[in-house]
CSV table of C-alpha atoms in Angstrom, one decimal:
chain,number,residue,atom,x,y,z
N,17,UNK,CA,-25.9,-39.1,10.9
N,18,UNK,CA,-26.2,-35.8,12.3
N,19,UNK,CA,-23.6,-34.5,15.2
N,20,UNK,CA,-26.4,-34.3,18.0
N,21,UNK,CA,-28.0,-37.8,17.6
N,22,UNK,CA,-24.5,-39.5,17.6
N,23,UNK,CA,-23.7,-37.5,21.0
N,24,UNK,CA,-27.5,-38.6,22.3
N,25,UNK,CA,-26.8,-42.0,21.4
N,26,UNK,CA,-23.5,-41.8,23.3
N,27,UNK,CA,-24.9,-40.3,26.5
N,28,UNK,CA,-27.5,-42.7,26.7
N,29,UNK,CA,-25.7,-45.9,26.2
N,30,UNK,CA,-21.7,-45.4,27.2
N,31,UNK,CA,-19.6,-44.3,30.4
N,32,UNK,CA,-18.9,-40.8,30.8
N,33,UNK,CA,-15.4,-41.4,30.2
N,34,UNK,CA,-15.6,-43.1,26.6
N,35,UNK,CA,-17.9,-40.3,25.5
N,36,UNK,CA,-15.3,-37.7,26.8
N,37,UNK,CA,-13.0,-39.8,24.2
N,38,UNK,CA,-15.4,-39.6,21.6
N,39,UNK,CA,-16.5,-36.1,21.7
N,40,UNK,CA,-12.5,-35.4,21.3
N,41,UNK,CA,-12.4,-37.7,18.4
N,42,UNK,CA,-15.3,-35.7,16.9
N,43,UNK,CA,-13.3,-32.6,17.8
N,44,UNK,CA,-10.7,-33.6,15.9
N,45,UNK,CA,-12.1,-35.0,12.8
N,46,UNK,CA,-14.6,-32.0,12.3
N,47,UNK,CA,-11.4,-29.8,12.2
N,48,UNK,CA,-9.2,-31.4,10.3
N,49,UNK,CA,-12.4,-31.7,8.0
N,50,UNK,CA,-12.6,-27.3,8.0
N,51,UNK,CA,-9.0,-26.9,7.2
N,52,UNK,CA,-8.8,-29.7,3.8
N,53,UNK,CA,-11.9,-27.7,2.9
N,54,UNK,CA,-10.6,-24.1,3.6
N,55,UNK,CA,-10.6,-21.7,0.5
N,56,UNK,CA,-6.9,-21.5,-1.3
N,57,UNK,CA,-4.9,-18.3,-0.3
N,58,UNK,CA,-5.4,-15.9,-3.4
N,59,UNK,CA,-1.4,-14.7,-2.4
N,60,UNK,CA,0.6,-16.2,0.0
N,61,UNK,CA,1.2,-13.0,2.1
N,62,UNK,CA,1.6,-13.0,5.3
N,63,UNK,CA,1.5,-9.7,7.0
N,64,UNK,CA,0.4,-6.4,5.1
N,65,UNK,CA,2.0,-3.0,6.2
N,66,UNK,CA,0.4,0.0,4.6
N,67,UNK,CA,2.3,3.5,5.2
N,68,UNK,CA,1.2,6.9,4.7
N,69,UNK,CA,4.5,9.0,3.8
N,70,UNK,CA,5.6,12.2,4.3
N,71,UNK,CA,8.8,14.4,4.4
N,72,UNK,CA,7.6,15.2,8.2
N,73,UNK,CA,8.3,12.4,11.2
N,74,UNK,CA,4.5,13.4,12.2
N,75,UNK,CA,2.5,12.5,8.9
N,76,UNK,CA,4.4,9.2,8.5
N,77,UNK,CA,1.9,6.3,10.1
N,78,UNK,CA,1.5,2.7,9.1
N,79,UNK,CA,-0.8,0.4,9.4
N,80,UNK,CA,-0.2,-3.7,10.3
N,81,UNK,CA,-1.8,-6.7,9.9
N,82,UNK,CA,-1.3,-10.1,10.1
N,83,UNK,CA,-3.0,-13.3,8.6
N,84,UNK,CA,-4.9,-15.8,11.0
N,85,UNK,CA,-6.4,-18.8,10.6
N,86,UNK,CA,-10.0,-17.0,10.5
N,87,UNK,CA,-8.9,-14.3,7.8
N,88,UNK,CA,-7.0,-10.8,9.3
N,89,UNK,CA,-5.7,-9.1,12.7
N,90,UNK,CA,-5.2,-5.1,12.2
N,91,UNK,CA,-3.1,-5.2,15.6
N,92,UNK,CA,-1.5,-1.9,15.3
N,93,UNK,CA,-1.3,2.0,14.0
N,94,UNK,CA,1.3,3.9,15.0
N,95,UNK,CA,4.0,6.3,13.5
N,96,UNK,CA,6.5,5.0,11.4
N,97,UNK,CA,9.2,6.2,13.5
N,98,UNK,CA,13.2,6.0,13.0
N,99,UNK,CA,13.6,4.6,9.7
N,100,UNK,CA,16.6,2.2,10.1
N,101,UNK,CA,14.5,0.3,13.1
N,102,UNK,CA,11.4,0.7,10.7
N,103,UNK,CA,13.2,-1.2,7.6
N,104,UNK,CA,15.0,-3.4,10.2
N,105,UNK,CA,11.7,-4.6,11.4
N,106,UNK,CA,10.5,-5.3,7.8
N,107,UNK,CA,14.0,-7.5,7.5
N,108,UNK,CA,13.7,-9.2,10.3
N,109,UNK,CA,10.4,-10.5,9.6
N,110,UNK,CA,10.8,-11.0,6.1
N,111,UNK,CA,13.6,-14.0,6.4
N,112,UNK,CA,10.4,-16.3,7.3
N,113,UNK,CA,7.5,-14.8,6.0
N,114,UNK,CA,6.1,-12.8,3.4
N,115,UNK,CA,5.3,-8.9,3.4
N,116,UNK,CA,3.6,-6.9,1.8
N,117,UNK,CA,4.5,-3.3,2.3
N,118,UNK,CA,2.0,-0.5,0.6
N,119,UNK,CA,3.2,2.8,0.6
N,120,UNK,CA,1.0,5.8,-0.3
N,121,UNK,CA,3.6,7.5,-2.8
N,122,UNK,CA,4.4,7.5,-6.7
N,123,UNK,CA,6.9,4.4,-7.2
N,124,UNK,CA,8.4,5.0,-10.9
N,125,UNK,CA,8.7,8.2,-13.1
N,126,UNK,CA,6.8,9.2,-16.6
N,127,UNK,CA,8.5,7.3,-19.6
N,128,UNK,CA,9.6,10.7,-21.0
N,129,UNK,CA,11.8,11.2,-18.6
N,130,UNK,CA,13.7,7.4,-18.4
N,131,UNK,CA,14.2,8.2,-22.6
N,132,UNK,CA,15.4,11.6,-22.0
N,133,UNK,CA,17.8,10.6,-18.9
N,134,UNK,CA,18.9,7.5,-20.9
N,135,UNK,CA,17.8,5.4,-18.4
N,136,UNK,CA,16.4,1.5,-18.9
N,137,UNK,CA,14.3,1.3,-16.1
N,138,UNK,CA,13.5,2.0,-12.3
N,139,UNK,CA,15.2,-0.6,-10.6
N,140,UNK,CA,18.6,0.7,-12.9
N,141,UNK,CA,17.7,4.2,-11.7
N,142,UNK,CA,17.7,3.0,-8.0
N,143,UNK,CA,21.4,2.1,-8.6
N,144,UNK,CA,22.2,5.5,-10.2
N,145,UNK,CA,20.6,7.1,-7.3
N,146,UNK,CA,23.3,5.1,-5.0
N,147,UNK,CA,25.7,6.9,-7.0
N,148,UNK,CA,27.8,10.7,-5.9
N,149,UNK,CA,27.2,11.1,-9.7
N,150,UNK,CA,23.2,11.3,-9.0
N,151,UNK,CA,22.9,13.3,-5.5
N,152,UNK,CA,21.5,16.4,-7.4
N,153,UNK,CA,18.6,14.6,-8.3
N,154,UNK,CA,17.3,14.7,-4.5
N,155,UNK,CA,17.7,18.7,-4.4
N,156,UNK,CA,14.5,20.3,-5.4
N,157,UNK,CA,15.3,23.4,-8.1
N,158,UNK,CA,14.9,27.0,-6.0
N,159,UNK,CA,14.7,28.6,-9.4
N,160,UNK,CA,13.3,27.4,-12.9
N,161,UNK,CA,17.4,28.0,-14.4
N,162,UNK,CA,18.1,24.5,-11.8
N,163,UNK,CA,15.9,22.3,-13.4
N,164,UNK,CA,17.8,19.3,-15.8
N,165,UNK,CA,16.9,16.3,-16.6
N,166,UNK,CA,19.0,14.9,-13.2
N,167,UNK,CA,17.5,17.7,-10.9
N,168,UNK,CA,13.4,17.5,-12.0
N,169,UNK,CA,11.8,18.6,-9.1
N,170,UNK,CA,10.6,22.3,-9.0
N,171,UNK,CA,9.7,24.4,-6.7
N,172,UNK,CA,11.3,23.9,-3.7
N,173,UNK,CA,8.8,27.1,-2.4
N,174,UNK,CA,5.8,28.9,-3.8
N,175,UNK,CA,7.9,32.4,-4.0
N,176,UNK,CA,6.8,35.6,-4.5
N,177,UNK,CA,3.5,36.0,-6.6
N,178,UNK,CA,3.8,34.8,-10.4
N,179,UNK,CA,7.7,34.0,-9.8
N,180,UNK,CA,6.8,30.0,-10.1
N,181,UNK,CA,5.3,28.8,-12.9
N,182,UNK,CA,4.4,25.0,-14.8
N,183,UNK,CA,5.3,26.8,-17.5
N,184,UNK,CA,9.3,26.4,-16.3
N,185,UNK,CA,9.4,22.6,-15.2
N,186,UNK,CA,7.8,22.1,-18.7
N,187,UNK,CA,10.4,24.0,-20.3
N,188,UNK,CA,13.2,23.0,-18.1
N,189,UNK,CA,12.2,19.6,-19.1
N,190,UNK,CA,12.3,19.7,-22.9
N,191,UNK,CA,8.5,18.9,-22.9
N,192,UNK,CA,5.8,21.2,-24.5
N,193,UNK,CA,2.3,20.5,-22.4
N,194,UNK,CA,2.3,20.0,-18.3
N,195,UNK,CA,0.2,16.6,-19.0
N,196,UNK,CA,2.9,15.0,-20.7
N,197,UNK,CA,4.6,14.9,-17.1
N,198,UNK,CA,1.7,12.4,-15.8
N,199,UNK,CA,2.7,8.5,-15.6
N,200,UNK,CA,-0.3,7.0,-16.5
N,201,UNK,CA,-1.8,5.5,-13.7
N,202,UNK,CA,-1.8,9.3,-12.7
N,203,UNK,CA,-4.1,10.7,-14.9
N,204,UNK,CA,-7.6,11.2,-14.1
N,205,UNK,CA,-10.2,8.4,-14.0
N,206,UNK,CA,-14.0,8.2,-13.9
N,207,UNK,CA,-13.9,8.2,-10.6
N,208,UNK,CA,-11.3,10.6,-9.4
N,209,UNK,CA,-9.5,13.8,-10.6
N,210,UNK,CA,-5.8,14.0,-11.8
N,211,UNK,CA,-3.3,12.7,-9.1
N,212,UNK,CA,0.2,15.4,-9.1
N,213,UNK,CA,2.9,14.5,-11.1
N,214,UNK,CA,5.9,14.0,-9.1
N,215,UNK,CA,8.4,16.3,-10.5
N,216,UNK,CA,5.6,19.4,-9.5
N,217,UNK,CA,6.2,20.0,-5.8
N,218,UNK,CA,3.9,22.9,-5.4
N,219,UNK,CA,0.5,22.7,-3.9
N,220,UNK,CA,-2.0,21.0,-1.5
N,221,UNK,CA,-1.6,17.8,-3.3
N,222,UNK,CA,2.0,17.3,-4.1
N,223,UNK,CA,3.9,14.5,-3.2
N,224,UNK,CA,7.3,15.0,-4.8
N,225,UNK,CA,9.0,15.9,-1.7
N,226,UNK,CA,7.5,12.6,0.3
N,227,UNK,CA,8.7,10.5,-3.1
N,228,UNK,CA,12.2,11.9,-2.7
N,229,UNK,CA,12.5,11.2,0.9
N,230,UNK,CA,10.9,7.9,0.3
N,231,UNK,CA,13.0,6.8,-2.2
N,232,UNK,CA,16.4,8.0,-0.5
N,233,UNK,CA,15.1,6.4,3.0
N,234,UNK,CA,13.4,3.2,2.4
N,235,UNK,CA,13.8,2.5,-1.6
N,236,UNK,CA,16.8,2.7,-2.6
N,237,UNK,CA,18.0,1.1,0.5
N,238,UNK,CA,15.2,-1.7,1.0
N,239,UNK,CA,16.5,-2.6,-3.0
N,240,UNK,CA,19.8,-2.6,-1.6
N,241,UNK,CA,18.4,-4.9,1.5
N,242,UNK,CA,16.7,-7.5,-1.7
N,243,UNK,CA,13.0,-6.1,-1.5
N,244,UNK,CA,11.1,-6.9,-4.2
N,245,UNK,CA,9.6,-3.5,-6.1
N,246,UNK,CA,6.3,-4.0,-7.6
N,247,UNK,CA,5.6,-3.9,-10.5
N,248,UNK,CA,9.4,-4.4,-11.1
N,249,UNK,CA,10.3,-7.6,-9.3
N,250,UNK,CA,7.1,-9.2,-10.9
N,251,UNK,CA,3.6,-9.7,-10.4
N,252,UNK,CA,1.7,-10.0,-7.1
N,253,UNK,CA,2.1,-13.5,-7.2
N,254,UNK,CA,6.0,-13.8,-8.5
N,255,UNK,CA,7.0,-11.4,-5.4
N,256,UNK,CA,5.1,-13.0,-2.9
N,257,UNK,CA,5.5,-16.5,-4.2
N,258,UNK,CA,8.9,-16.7,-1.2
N,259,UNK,CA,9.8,-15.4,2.1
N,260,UNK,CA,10.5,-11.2,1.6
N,261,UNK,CA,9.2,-7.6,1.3
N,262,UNK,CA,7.5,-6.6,-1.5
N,263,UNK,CA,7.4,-2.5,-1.4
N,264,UNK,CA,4.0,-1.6,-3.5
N,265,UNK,CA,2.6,1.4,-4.8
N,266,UNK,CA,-1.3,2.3,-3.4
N,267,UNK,CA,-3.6,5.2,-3.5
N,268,UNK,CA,-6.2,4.9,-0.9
N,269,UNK,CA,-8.3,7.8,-3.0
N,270,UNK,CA,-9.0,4.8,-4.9
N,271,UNK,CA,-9.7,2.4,-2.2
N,272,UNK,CA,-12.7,5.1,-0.5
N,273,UNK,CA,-14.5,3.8,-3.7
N,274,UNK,CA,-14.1,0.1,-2.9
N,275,UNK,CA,-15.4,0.9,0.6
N,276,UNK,CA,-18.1,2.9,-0.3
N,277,UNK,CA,-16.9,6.1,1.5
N,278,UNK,CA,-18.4,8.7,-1.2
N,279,UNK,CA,-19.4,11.4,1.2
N,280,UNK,CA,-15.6,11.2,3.2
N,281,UNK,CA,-13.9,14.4,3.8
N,282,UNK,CA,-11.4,13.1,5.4
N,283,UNK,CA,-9.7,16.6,6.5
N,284,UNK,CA,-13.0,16.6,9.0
N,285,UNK,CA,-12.4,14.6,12.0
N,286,UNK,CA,-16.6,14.3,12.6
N,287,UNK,CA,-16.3,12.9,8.5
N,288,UNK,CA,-13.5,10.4,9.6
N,289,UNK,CA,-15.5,9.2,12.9
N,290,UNK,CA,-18.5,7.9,10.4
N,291,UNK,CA,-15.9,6.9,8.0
N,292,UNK,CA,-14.2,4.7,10.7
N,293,UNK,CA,-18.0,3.1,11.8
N,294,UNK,CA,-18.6,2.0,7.9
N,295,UNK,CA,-14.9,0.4,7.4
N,296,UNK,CA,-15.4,-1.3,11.1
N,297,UNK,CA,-18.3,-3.3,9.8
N,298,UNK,CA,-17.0,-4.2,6.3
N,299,UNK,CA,-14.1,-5.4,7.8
N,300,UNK,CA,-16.1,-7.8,10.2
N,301,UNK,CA,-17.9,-9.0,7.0
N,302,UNK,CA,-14.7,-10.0,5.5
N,303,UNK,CA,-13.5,-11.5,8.2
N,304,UNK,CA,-11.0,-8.9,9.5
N,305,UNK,CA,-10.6,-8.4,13.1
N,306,UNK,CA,-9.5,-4.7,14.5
N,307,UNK,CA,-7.9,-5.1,17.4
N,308,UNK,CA,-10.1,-3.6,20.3
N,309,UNK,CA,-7.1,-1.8,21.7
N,310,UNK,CA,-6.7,-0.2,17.8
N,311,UNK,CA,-10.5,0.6,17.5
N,312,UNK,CA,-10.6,2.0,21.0
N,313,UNK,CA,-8.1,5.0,19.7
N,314,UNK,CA,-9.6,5.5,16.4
N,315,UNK,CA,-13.3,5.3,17.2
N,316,UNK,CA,-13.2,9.1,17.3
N,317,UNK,CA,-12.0,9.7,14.1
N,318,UNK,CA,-8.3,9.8,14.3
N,319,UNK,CA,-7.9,12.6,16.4
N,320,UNK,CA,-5.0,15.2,16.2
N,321,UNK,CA,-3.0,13.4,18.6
N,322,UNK,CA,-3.8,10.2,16.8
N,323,UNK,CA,-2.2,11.2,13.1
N,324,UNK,CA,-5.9,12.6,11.9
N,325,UNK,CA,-6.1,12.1,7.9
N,326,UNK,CA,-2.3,10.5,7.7
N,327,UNK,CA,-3.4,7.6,10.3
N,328,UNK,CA,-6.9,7.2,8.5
N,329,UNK,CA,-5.2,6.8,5.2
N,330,UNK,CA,-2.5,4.4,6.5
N,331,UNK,CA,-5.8,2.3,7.9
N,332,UNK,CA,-7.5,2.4,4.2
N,333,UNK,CA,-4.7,1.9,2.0
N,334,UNK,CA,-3.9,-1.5,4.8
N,335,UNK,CA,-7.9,-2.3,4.5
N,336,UNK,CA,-7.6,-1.6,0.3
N,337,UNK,CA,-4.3,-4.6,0.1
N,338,UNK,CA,-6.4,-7.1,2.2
N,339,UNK,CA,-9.3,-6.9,-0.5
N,340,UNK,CA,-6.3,-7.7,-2.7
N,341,UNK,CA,-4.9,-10.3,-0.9
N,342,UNK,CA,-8.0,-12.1,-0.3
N,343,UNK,CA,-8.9,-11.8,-4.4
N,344,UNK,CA,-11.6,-9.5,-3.6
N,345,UNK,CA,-10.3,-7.0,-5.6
N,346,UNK,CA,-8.0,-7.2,-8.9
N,347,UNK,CA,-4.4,-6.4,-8.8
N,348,UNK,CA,-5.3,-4.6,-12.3
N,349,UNK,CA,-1.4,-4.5,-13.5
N,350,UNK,CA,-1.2,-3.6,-17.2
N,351,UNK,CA,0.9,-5.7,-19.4
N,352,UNK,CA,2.8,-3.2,-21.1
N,353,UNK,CA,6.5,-2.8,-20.8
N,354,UNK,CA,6.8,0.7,-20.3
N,355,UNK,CA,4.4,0.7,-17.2
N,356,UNK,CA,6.4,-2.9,-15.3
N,357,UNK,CA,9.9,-1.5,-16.2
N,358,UNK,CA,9.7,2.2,-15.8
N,359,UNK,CA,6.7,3.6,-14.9
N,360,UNK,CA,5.4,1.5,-12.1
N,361,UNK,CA,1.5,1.2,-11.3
N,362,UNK,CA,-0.7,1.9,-8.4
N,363,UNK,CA,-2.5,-1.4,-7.0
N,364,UNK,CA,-5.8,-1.6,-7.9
N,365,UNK,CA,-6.3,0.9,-10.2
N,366,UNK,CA,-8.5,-0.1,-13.4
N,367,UNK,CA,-6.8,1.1,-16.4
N,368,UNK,CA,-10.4,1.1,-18.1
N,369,UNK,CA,-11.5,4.2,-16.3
N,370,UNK,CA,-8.7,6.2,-17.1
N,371,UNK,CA,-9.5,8.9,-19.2
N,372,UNK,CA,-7.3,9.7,-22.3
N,373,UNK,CA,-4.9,6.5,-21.4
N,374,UNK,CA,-3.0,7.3,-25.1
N,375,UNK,CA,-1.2,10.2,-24.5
């Protein structure tokens, strides 16, 4: 019998304080009714922090949500700030719960390199790293006659016209084409152009420098603390499957796709603004909530006082891990050995439209 005729009935025929009862029996029954019939968690995750890294204090934001019983809160965006309180935070949180940190970074190194350093694997190289024997490795070469196999990085500047070249980090390196520095997951797909290789630090879109402060500030550290490293500590589902951190590579170029932002620039604030509109009402159809406070200072498109195109990608790479979480996108991690022991993988990322995945 439908709800409203069993609460007509009721009115009609029974005291106004049995029907008060009733009405709080219904209550009851209709939600324990919801929650048996709620969908299954695709990953038992608990919070998602997404951080947009950088050698500077100022392009270092991250993102935060939380689960709820409707779907997702994004309650905050604000700078990273000092990293010991940062990864304390993460700790603290962690001994109950499970987090999911995404950090917009490379997280492994091209397999060349691991064979040529004599290295098994990333989480043995975190160890190294700990090690005086290592420290070199986190100097970036000034000149092409620094770089080795356990000081990779090069240039630490542009120099003078013609004095920097690819042509000496491939060299340097024992290799004999630029592309065999790319980790897989690097290399161009369909939908997007070539990411940089780590070990080149020169140019709009390097991120060797953020990767070695990453890794000497939160990695190595936070594997020291017991977070889990994806994709070597497991699957989505192994490292989330207790209480802990589980540090993950992202790339919210990939994510503008899966939102449907193909006209962003997101160096323009006016592009941002619209950008911020469209990923408002997705997230309302998913059932993510944005915090009014947190929409009320990015309505405007991030603003420079509100960590423009580091903030924005901090929001998408956080909005890109909930479409994960929730199953409505694919983890997409590769089974082979080389990419879950050395070369790591960025969330996501379909290895299908990766264009000349054999070399």
């Amino acid at each position: 019998m439908r709800p409203f005729i069993v609460m007509s009935v009721v009115l009609r025929w029974y005291p106004l304080r049995i029907f008060n009862r009733l009405a709080a029996i219904w209550r009851y029954l209709d939600q324990m009714t919801s929650q048996a019939c709620a969908k299954p968690r695709k990953y038992t995750v608990d919070h998602i922090w997404h951080a947009d890294w950088s050698i500077s204090a100022t392009g270092r934001w991250v993102a935060k949500a939380r689960r709820t019983d409707t779907g997702w809160q994004i309650h905050a965006i604000e700078p990273v700030g000092m990293l010991n309180q940062f990864r304390h935070g993460l700790n603290h949180a962690a001994k109950t719960q499970s987090i999911w940190l995404g950090l917009d970074m490379p997280i492994g190194f091209a397999r060349y390199w691991f064979d040529s350093a004599g290295v098994d694997s990333f989480p043995n190289l975190l160890e190294l790293l700990s090690t005086p024997d290592w420290q070199e490795f986190f100097d970036v070469c000034k000149t092409a006659d620094q770089i080795s196999i356990k000081r990779p990085f090069y240039p630490a500047a542009s120099g003078a016209k013609g004095s920097v070249s690819r042509d000496h980090l491939v060299r340097g390196l024992g290799l004999s084409r630029f592309d065999q520095l790319y980790r897989r997951c690097e290399r161009a797909t369909t939908d997007r152009a070539a990411a940089c290789p780590s070990f080149w630090t020169l140019g709009a879109n390097q991120v060797g420098k953020a990767m070695l402060h990453g890794l000497k500030n939160l990695i190595i550290p936070g594997h020291q603390d017991g977070f889990n490293i994806w994709p070597f500590s497991g699957d989505l589902a192994a490292c989330t499957a207790k209480p802990g951190v589980t540090v993950i590579e992202t790339y919210p170029g990939e994510v503008y796709g899966w939102l449907g932002l193909t006209s962003l620039t997101k160096s323009k604030q006016e592009s941002r603004k619209e950008a911020v509109a469209s990923v408002r009402n997705i997230a309302t159809g998913h059932g993510i909530e944005i915090l009014p406070a947190v929409f009320d200072d990015i309505k405007d498109g991030f603003a420079p006082g509100q960590g423009k195109d580091d903030a924005f990608d901090a929001l998408i790479g956080l909005m890109g891990l909930i479409m994960i979480a929730e199953g409505k996108r694919a983890e997409n991690l590769p089974t082979a050995p080389a990419i879950n022991t050395r070369e790591g993988w960025i969330v996501g990322l379909d290895a299908a439209k990766i264009k000349d995945p054999t070399k």
